[in-house]
């Protein structure tokens, strides 16, 4: 199991390296606030969660030390890298109500452009 997690983390680093080389817009604001002065390379740090408004393109936000409270995204989220030690549930609503539309495992990265934007999330 640990090897699989390391492979997923390595894949995340590879994807983020490609994003860094291609260039991306700066971080967006949110409440609770994403990390100030966020550097995209911090998305691969242990304990971080990064979300994008496109398939790892466009605006992005970095969250560190994510608690269990509901977070309203600063934009519709279509991709994520979850380097936390918990699963993160994403919702179609702005207040984490209803059935989660996407569940991102610890050390996971995915985009779901065909499924549509998600507007809130919480670590569980």
mmCIF file of C-alpha atoms in Angstrom:
data_model
loop_
_atom_site.group_PDB
_atom_site.id
_atom_site.type_symbol
_atom_site.label_atom_id
_atom_site.label_comp_id
_atom_site.label_asym_id
_atom_site.label_seq_id
_atom_site.Cartn_x
_atom_site.Cartn_y
_atom_site.Cartn_z
ATOM 1 C CA UNK A 1 0.000 0.000 0.000
ATOM 2 C CA UNK A 2 2.763 2.461 0.877
ATOM 3 C CA UNK A 3 4.486 1.836 -2.480
ATOM 4 C CA UNK A 4 1.267 2.676 -4.310
ATOM 5 C CA UNK A 5 1.019 5.938 -2.330
ATOM 6 C CA UNK A 6 4.590 6.827 -3.247
ATOM 7 C CA UNK A 7 3.873 6.111 -6.920
ATOM 8 C CA UNK A 8 0.838 8.401 -6.793
ATOM 9 C CA UNK A 9 2.896 11.115 -5.103
ATOM 10 C CA UNK A 10 5.595 10.788 -7.771
ATOM 11 C CA UNK A 11 2.934 11.062 -10.476
ATOM 12 C CA UNK A 12 1.636 14.196 -8.767
ATOM 13 C CA UNK A 13 5.093 15.725 -8.795
ATOM 14 C CA UNK A 14 5.393 14.943 -12.516
ATOM 15 C CA UNK A 15 2.035 16.557 -13.319
ATOM 16 C CA UNK A 16 2.842 19.628 -11.257
ATOM 17 C CA UNK A 17 6.246 19.936 -12.889
ATOM 18 C CA UNK A 18 4.537 20.042 -16.269
ATOM 19 C CA UNK A 19 2.122 22.692 -14.976
ATOM 20 C CA UNK A 20 5.012 24.761 -13.630
ATOM 21 C CA UNK A 21 6.804 24.584 -16.962
ATOM 22 C CA UNK A 22 3.653 25.552 -18.870
ATOM 23 C CA UNK A 23 2.897 28.398 -16.484
ATOM 24 C CA UNK A 24 -0.319 28.963 -14.567
ATOM 25 C CA UNK A 25 -2.258 31.921 -13.257
ATOM 26 C CA UNK A 26 -1.654 33.057 -9.695
ATOM 27 C CA UNK A 27 -3.535 31.752 -6.677
ATOM 28 C CA UNK A 28 -7.066 32.894 -5.966
ATOM 29 C CA UNK A 29 -8.427 34.015 -2.616
ATOM 30 C CA UNK A 30 -10.824 31.899 -0.540
ATOM 31 C CA UNK A 31 -12.136 31.567 3.016
ATOM 32 C CA UNK A 32 -10.469 30.060 4.918
ATOM 33 C CA UNK A 33 -7.714 31.703 2.989
ATOM 34 C CA UNK A 34 -5.325 29.700 0.866
ATOM 35 C CA UNK A 35 -1.682 30.010 1.835
ATOM 36 C CA UNK A 36 -0.438 33.569 1.316
ATOM 37 C CA UNK A 37 2.191 34.071 -1.385
ATOM 38 C CA UNK A 38 1.633 30.513 -2.545
ATOM 39 C CA UNK A 39 4.233 28.981 -4.811
ATOM 40 C CA UNK A 40 2.832 26.273 -7.092
ATOM 41 C CA UNK A 41 5.705 23.949 -6.193
ATOM 42 C CA UNK A 42 4.287 23.810 -2.636
ATOM 43 C CA UNK A 43 1.385 21.737 -3.973
ATOM 44 C CA UNK A 44 3.562 18.641 -3.623
ATOM 45 C CA UNK A 45 4.457 19.323 0.029
ATOM 46 C CA UNK A 46 3.115 16.939 2.657
ATOM 47 C CA UNK A 47 -0.132 18.211 4.143
ATOM 48 C CA UNK A 48 -1.100 20.456 1.212
ATOM 49 C CA UNK A 49 -4.200 20.499 -0.959
ATOM 50 C CA UNK A 50 -4.202 22.346 -4.288
ATOM 51 C CA UNK A 51 -7.295 22.960 -6.397
ATOM 52 C CA UNK A 52 -7.570 24.300 -9.978
ATOM 53 C CA UNK A 53 -10.414 25.816 -11.972
ATOM 54 C CA UNK A 54 -9.326 23.825 -15.066
ATOM 55 C CA UNK A 55 -7.582 20.518 -15.712
ATOM 56 C CA UNK A 56 -4.484 21.703 -13.788
ATOM 57 C CA UNK A 57 -4.759 25.049 -15.605
ATOM 58 C CA UNK A 58 -6.022 28.520 -14.795
ATOM 59 C CA UNK A 59 -6.501 29.890 -11.308
ATOM 60 C CA UNK A 60 -5.421 27.697 -8.426
ATOM 61 C CA UNK A 61 -5.438 27.774 -4.641
ATOM 62 C CA UNK A 62 -3.170 26.094 -2.088
ATOM 63 C CA UNK A 63 -4.473 25.035 1.319
ATOM 64 C CA UNK A 64 -2.143 23.950 4.106
ATOM 65 C CA UNK A 65 -3.138 22.448 7.464
ATOM 66 C CA UNK A 66 -6.651 21.763 6.152
ATOM 67 C CA UNK A 67 -9.116 21.168 8.977
ATOM 68 C CA UNK A 68 -12.425 19.320 8.826
ATOM 69 C CA UNK A 69 -14.591 22.436 8.347
ATOM 70 C CA UNK A 70 -16.364 23.070 5.061
ATOM 71 C CA UNK A 71 -14.366 25.262 2.671
ATOM 72 C CA UNK A 72 -16.134 27.227 -0.056
ATOM 73 C CA UNK A 73 -13.879 27.182 -3.105
ATOM 74 C CA UNK A 74 -12.905 30.533 -4.651
ATOM 75 C CA UNK A 75 -13.990 29.154 -8.058
ATOM 76 C CA UNK A 76 -15.504 25.990 -9.506
ATOM 77 C CA UNK A 77 -12.922 23.244 -8.911
ATOM 78 C CA UNK A 78 -12.123 20.834 -11.753
ATOM 79 C CA UNK A 79 -8.808 19.342 -10.570
ATOM 80 C CA UNK A 80 -6.971 18.656 -7.333
ATOM 81 C CA UNK A 81 -3.769 17.320 -5.809
ATOM 82 C CA UNK A 82 -4.339 16.003 -2.281
ATOM 83 C CA UNK A 83 -1.081 15.584 -0.373
ATOM 84 C CA UNK A 84 -2.858 15.474 3.007
ATOM 85 C CA UNK A 85 -3.162 12.322 5.086
ATOM 86 C CA UNK A 86 -6.977 12.365 4.743
ATOM 87 C CA UNK A 87 -9.595 11.918 2.063
ATOM 88 C CA UNK A 88 -11.159 15.156 0.772
ATOM 89 C CA UNK A 89 -14.833 15.185 -0.245
ATOM 90 C CA UNK A 90 -15.933 17.703 -2.933
ATOM 91 C CA UNK A 91 -19.514 18.950 -3.310
ATOM 92 C CA UNK A 92 -21.593 20.587 -6.047
ATOM 93 C CA UNK A 93 -22.958 23.097 -3.519
ATOM 94 C CA UNK A 94 -21.055 25.977 -1.884
ATOM 95 C CA UNK A 95 -21.794 24.709 1.642
ATOM 96 C CA UNK A 96 -20.787 21.015 1.623
ATOM 97 C CA UNK A 97 -24.398 19.822 1.584
ATOM 98 C CA UNK A 98 -25.803 16.886 -0.302
ATOM 99 C CA UNK A 99 -23.931 13.817 -1.429
ATOM 100 C CA UNK A 100 -20.244 14.308 -2.194
ATOM 101 C CA UNK A 101 -19.721 14.446 -5.960
ATOM 102 C CA UNK A 102 -16.060 13.457 -5.821
ATOM 103 C CA UNK A 103 -13.839 11.871 -3.190
ATOM 104 C CA UNK A 104 -10.096 12.477 -3.518
ATOM 105 C CA UNK A 105 -7.979 9.972 -1.570
ATOM 106 C CA UNK A 106 -4.891 10.911 0.364
ATOM 107 C CA UNK A 107 -1.932 11.330 -2.028
ATOM 108 C CA UNK A 108 -4.321 11.465 -4.974
ATOM 109 C CA UNK A 109 -4.549 13.708 -8.016
ATOM 110 C CA UNK A 110 -7.396 13.919 -10.495
ATOM 111 C CA UNK A 111 -9.257 16.177 -12.852
ATOM 112 C CA UNK A 112 -12.940 15.748 -13.647
ATOM 113 C CA UNK A 113 -13.695 18.292 -16.360
ATOM 114 C CA UNK A 114 -16.485 16.193 -17.886
ATOM 115 C CA UNK A 115 -18.266 15.895 -14.519
ATOM 116 C CA UNK A 116 -18.462 19.655 -13.950
ATOM 117 C CA UNK A 117 -17.207 22.123 -11.390
ATOM 118 C CA UNK A 118 -17.442 21.525 -7.639
ATOM 119 C CA UNK A 119 -17.831 24.429 -5.212
ATOM 120 C CA UNK A 120 -16.918 23.264 -1.701
ATOM 121 C CA UNK A 121 -14.872 20.605 0.067
ATOM 122 C CA UNK A 122 -13.883 19.182 3.441
ATOM 123 C CA UNK A 123 -11.267 16.759 4.717
ATOM 124 C CA UNK A 124 -12.690 13.669 6.410
#
